[in-house]
Tab-separated table of C-alpha atoms in Angstrom:
chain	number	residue	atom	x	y	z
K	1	UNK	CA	-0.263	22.925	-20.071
K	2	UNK	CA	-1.318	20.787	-16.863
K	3	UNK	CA	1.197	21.945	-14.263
K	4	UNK	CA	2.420	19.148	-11.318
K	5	UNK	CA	-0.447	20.429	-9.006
K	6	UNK	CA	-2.860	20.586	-11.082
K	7	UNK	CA	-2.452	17.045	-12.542
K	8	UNK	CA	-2.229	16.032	-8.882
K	9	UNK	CA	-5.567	17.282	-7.980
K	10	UNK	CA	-7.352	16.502	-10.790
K	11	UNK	CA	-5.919	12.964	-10.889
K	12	UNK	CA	-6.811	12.148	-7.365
K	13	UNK	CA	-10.103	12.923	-7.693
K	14	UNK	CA	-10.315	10.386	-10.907
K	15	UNK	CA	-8.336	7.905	-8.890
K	16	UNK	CA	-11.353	8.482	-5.885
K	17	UNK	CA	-13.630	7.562	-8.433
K	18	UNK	CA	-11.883	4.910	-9.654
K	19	UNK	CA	-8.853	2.788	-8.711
K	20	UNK	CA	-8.447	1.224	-12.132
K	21	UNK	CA	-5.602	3.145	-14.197
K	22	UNK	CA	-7.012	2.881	-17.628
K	23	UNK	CA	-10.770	2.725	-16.191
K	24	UNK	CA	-9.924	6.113	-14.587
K	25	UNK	CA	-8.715	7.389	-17.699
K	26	UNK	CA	-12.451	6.552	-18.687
K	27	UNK	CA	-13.373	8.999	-16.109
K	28	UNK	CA	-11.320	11.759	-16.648
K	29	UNK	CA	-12.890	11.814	-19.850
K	30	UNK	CA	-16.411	11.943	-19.236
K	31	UNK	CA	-16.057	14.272	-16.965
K	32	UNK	CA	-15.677	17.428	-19.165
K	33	UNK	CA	-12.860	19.155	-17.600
K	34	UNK	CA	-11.014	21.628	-19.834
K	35	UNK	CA	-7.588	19.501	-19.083
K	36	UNK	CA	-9.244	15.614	-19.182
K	37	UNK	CA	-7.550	14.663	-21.875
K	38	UNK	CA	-4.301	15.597	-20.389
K	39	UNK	CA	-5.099	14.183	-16.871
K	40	UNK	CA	-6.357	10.715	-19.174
K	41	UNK	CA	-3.585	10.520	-20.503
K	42	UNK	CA	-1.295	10.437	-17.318
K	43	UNK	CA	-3.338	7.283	-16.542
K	44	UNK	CA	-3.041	5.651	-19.435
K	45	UNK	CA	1.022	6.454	-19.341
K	46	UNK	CA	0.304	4.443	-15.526
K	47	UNK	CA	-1.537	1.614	-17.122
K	48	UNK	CA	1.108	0.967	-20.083
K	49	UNK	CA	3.835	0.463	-17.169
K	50	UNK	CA	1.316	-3.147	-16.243
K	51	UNK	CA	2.868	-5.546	-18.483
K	52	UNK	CA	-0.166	-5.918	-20.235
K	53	UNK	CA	1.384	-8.678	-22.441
K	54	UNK	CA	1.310	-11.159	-18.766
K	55	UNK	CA	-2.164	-9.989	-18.446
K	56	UNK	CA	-3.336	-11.235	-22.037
K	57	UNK	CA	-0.846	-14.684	-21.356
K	58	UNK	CA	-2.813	-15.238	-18.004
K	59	UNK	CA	-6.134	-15.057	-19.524
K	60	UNK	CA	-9.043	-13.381	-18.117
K	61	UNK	CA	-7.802	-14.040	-13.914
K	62	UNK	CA	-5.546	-11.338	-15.443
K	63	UNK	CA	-8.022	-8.575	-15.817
K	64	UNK	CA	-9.759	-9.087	-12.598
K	65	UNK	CA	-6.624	-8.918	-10.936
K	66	UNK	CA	-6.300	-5.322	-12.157
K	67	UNK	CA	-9.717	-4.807	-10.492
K	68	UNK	CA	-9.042	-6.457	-7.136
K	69	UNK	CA	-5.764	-4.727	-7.013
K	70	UNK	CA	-7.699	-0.962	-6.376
K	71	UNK	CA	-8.932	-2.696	-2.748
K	72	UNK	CA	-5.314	-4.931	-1.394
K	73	UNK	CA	-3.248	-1.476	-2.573
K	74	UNK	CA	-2.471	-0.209	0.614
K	75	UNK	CA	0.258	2.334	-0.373
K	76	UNK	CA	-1.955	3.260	-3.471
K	77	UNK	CA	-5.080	4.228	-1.412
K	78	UNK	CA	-2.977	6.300	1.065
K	79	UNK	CA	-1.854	8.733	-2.070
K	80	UNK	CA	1.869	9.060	-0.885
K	81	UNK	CA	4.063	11.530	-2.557
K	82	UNK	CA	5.073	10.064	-6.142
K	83	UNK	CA	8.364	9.180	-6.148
K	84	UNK	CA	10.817	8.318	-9.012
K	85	UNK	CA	13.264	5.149	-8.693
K	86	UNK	CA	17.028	5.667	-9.638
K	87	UNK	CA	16.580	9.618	-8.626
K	88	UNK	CA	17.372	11.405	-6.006
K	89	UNK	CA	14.367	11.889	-4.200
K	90	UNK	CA	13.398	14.720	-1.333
K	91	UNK	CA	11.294	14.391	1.451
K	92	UNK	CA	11.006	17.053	3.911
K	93	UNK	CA	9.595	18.754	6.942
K	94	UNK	CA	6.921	21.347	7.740
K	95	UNK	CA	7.783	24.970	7.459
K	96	UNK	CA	6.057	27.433	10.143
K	97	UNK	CA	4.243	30.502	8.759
K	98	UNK	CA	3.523	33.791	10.835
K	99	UNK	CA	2.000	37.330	10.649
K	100	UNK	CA	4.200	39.966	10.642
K	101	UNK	CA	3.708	42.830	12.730
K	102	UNK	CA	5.240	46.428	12.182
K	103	UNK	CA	8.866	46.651	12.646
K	104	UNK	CA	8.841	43.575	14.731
K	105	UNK	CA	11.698	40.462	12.969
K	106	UNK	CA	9.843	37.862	10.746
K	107	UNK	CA	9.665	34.078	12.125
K	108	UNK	CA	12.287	31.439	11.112
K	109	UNK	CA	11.861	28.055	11.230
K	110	UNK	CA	14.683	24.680	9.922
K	111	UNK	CA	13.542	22.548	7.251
K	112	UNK	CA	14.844	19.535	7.596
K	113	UNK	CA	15.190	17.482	4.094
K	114	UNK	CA	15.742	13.358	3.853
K	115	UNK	CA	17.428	13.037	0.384
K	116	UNK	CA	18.240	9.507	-1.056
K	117	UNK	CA	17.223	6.966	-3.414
K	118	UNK	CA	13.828	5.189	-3.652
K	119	UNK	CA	15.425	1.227	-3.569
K	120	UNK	CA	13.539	-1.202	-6.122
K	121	UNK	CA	11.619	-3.915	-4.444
K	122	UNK	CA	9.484	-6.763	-5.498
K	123	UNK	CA	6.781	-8.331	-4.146
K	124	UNK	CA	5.002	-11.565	-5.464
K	125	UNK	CA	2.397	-14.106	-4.651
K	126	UNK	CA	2.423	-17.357	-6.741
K	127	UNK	CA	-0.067	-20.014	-5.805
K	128	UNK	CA	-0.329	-23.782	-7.939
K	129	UNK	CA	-3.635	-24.916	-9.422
K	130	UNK	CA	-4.617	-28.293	-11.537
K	131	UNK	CA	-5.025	-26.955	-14.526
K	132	UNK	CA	-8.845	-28.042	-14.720
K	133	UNK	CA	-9.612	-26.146	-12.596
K	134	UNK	CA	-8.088	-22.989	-14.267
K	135	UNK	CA	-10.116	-24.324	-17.174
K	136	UNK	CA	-13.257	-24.271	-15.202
K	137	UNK	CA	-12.801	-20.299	-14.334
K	138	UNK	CA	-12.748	-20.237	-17.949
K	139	UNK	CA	-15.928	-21.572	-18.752
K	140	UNK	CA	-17.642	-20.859	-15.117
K	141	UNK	CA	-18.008	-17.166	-15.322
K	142	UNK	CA	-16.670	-14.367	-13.343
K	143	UNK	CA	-16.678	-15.959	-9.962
K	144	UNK	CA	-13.975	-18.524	-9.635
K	145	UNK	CA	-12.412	-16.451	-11.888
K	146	UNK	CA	-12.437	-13.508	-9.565
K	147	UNK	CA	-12.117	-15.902	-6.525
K	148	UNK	CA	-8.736	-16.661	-8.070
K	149	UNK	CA	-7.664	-12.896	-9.057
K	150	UNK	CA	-8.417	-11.475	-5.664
K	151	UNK	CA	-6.290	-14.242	-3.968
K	152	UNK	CA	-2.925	-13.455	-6.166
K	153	UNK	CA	-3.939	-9.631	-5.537
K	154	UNK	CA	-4.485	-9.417	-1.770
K	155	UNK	CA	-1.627	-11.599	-1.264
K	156	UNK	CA	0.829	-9.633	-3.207
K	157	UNK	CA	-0.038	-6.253	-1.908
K	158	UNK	CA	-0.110	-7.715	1.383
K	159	UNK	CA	3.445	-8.754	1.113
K	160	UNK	CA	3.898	-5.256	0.306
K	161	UNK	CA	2.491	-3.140	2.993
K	162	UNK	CA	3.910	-6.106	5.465
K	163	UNK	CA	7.069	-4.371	4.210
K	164	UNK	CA	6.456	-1.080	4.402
K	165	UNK	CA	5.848	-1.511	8.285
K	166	UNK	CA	7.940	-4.099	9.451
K	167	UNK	CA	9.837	-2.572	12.178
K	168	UNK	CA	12.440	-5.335	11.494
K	169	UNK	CA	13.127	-5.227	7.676
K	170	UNK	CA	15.670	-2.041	7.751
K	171	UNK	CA	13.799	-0.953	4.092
K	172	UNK	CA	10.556	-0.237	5.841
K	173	UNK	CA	9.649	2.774	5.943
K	174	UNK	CA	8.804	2.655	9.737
K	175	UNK	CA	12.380	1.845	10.025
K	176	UNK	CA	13.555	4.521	7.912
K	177	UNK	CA	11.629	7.163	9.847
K	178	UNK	CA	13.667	6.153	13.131
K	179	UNK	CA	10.863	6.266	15.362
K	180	UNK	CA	10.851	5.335	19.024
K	181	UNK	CA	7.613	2.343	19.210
K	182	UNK	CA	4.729	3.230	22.215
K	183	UNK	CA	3.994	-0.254	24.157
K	184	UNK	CA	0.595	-0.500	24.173
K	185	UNK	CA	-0.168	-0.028	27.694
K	186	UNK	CA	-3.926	-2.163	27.293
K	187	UNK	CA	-7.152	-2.444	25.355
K	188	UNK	CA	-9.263	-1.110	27.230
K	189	UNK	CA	-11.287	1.828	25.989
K	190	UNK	CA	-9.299	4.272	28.485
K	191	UNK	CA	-5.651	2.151	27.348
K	192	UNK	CA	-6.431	3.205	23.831
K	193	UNK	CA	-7.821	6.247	24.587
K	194	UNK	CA	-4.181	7.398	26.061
K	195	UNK	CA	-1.953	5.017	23.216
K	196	UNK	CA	-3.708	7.449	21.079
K	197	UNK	CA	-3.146	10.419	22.243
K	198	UNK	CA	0.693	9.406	22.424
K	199	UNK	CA	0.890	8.640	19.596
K	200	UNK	CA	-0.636	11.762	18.319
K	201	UNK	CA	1.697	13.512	20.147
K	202	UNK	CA	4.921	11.720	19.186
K	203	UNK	CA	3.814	12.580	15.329
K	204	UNK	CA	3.203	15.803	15.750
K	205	UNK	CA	6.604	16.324	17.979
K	206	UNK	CA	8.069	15.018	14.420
K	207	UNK	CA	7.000	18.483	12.721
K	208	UNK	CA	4.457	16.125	10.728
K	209	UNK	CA	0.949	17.303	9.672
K	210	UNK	CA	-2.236	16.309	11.081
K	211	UNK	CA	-4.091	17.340	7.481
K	212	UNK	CA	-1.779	14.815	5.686
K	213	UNK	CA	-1.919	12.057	8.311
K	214	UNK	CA	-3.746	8.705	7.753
K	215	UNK	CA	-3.942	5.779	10.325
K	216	UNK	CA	-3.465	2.303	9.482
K	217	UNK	CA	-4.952	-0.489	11.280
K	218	UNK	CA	-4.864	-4.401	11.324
K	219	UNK	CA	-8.749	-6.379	9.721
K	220	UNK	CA	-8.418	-7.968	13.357
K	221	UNK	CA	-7.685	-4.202	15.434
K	222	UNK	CA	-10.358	-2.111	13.455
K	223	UNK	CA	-12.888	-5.166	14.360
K	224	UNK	CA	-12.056	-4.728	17.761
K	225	UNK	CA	-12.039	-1.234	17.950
K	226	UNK	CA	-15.715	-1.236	16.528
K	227	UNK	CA	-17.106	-3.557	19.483
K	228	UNK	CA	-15.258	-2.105	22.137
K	229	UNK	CA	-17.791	-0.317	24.981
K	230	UNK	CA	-16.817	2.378	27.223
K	231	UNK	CA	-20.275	2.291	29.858
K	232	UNK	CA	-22.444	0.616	27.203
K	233	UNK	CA	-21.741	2.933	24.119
K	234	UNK	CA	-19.700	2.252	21.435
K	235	UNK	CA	-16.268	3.387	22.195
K	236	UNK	CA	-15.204	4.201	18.358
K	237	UNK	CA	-18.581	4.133	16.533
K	238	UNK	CA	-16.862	5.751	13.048
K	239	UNK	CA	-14.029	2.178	12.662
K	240	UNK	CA	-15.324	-0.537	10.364
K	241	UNK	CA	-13.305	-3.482	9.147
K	242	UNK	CA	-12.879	-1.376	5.898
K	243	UNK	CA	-11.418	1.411	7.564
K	244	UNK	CA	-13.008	4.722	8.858
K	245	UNK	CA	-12.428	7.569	10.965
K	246	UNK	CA	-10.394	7.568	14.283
K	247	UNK	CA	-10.120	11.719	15.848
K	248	UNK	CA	-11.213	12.777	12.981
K	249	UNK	CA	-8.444	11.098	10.756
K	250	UNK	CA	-9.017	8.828	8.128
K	251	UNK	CA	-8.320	4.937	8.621
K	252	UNK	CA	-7.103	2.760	6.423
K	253	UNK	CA	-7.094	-0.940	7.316
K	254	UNK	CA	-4.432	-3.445	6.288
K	255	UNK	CA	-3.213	-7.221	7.020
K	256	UNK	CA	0.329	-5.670	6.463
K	257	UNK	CA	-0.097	-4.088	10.181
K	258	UNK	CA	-0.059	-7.573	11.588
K	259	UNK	CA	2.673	-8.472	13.519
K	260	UNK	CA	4.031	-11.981	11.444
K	261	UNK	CA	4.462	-14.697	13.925
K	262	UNK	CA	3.341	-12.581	16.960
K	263	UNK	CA	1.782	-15.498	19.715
K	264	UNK	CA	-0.841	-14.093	20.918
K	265	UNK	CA	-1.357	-12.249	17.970
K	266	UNK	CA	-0.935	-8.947	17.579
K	267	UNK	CA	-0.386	-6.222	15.505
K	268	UNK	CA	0.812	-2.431	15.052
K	269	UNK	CA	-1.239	0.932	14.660
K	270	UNK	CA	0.901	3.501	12.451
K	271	UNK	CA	-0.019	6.758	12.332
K	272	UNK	CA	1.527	8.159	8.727
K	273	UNK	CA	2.398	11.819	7.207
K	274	UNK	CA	1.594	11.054	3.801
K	275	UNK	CA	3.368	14.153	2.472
K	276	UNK	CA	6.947	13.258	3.950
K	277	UNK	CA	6.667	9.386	1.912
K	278	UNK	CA	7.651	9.439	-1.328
K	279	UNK	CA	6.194	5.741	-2.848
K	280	UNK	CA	6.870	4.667	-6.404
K	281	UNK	CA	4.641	2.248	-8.186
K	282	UNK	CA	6.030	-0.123	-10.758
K	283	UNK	CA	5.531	-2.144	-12.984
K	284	UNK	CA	2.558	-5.192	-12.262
K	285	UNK	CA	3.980	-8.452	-13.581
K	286	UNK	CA	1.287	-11.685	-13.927
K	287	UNK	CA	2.840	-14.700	-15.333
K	288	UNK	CA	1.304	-18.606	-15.885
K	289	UNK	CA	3.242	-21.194	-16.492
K	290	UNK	CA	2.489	-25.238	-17.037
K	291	UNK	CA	6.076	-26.039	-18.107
K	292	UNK	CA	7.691	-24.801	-14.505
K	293	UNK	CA	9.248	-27.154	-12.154
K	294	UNK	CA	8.644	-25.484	-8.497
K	295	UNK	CA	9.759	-26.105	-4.632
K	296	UNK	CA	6.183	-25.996	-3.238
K	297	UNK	CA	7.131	-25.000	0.052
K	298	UNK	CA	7.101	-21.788	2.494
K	299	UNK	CA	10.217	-21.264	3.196
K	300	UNK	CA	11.949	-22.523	-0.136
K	301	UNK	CA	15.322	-23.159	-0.500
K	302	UNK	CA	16.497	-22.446	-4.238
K	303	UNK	CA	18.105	-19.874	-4.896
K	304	UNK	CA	19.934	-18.522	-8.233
K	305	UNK	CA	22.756	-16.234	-5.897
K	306	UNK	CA	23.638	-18.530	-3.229
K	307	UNK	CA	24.258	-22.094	-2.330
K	308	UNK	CA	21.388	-24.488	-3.146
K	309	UNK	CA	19.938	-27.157	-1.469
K	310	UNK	CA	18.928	-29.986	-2.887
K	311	UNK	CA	14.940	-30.129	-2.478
K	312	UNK	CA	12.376	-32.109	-3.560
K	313	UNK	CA	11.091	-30.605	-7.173
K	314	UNK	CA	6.998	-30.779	-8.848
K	315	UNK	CA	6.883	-30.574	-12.537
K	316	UNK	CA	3.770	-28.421	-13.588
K	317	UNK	CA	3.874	-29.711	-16.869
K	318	UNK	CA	3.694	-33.848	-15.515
K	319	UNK	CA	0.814	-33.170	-12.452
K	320	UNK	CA	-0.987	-31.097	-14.958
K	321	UNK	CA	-0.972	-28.310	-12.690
K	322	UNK	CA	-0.449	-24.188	-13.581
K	323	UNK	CA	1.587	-21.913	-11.638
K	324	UNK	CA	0.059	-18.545	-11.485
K	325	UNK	CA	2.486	-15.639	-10.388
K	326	UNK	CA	1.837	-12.029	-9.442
K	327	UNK	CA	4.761	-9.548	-9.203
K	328	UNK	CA	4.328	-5.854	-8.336
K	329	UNK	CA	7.771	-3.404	-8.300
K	330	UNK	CA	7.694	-0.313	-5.555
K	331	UNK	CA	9.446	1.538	-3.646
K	332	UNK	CA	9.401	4.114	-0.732
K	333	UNK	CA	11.420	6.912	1.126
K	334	UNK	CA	10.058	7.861	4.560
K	335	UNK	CA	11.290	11.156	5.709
K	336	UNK	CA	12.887	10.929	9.436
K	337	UNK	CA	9.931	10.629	12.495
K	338	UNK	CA	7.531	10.383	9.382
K	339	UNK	CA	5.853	7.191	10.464
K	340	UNK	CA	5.076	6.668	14.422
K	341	UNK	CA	3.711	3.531	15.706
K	342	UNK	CA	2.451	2.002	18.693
K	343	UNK	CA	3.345	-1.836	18.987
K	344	UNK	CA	1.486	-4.791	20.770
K	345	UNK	CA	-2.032	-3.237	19.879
């Protein structure tokens, strides 16, 4: 019988391999562990939740989408604590071991536990096309086709780890943990140097740990970072645009870390304890429609529990256009002082 732990381990290193559900499945197989079948099967249990039905009704943008969704996945890459939705949930502190000399009282330390309830969200990304053209990805090959996937998929899970750091959206987790912000006192090398180092601090002031931590960075920060010159070296020679090492601790870059709106622009770093999140993942939802009628706006203005306001409508179905929609379900619980940040990096 695979115990929790052992699934866990096994899993993440099929999930390293590869970020696919059902492809890692694949994996799990061919690798000839003892327990594959078992730890294949939890994957295909995480594929059948992707409403695989959308996928087939979407045509083949659909399956690319599942493919481009492994690199936009913020939340998936950091490996948060699974969580379940409509359960109470636990996320917790760090307990303090100690030796125990002869005759002398054993150490104590307080555990403190955040209990509640992971809250359902949804994030989408729906974008219009002619519907020639979606009948050109068809016949064109994989690259429009892909052009098209990675587009719905990096704008969803954007949407989603915008979310999950918005310091102003009360569900984020950075405003669940309750953290105080550091001002970012510059950008020079020396600035960032001692940001760092406070924010380091802060974190590990929180009873988090530094062997479960993970930094998250803006495209337009780790850039940055990577040029920056402190008397002609490179300043942080381990940051690339795809993430890295910062102090030794991993880095995982994300558009959600931009501040939205933000003139200059700016953005956030958030350093995370990825043992004190608990993050469900949901169902993936991709739906195509040529029979909508849509707002095609930004900030749009129907609504089915409030008020409308009446708005200039486009039939899909009359400008022979196709509305392609992706929908991903999640949720989170950050555990108090779990997620520190430093704001206007």
């Amino acid at each position: 019988m695979l115990t929790a732990g052992h699934l866990a381990g096994k899993a993440a290193i099929a999930s390293a391999m590869v970020d696919v559900p059902a492809m890692a499945a694949g994996y799990a197989r061919s690798a000839r562990w003892l327990d594959g079948e078992e730890v294949a099967k939890h994957f295909e249990q995480k594929a059948a939740a992707i409403a695989t039905s959308d996928i087939a009704n979407i045509g083949t943008v659909g399956g690319d989408f599942l493919e481009s969704a492994g690199a936009s996945a913020l939340l998936d890459r950091l490996r948060l604590q699974p969580g379940a939705l409509s359960t109470r949930t636990f996320v917790g502190g760090q307990a303090v071991g100690a030796r125990v000399d002869e005759g002398k009282g054993m150490r104590t330390s307080f555990l403190a536990v955040t209990q509640g309830q992971l809250q359902p969200l949804i994030h989408q990304a729906t974008t219009v096309v002619t519907g020639e053209l979606l009948a050109l990805a068809a016949r064109s090959g994989v690259g429009l086709q892909r052009y098209l996937a990675e587009t719905l998929a990096k704008a969803a899970y954007d949407a989603e780890a915008t979310s999950f750091l918005d310091a102003s959206f009360a569900g984020s987790a950075v405003s669940q943990s309750g953290a105080t912000p550091i001002a970012s006192s510059g950008n020079t090398a020396a600035n960032i140097d001692t940001d760092l180092a406070a924010l380091v601090a802060a974190y590990l002031a929180a009873n988090n740990s530094l062997e479960s931590a993970a930094l998250i960075l803006s495209p337009a920060a780790a850039v940055r970072l990577s040029f920056l010159r402190s008397s002609g070296t490179i300043a942080f020679p381990g940051i690339t645009v795809l993430g890295g090492t910062l102090g030794g601790l991993p880095v995982f870059v994300s558009s959600g870390a931009d501040v939205a709106g933000a003139s200059p622009a700016e953005s956030i770093v958030a350093l995370v304890d990825r043992r004190r999140v608990s993050y469900w993942s949901g169902e993936i939802e991709l739906l195509r429609s040529n029979e909508a009628t849509l707002q095609l706006a930004d900030s749009v203005t129907q609504s089915s529990v409030a008020t409308v306001t009446a708005t200039s409508l486009v039939s899909m179905f009359q400008a022979n256009a196709v509305a392609l929609s992706a929908r991903i379900h999640s949720g989170w619980l950050a555990a108090e002082g779990s997620v520190q940040i430093i704001e206007g990096f």
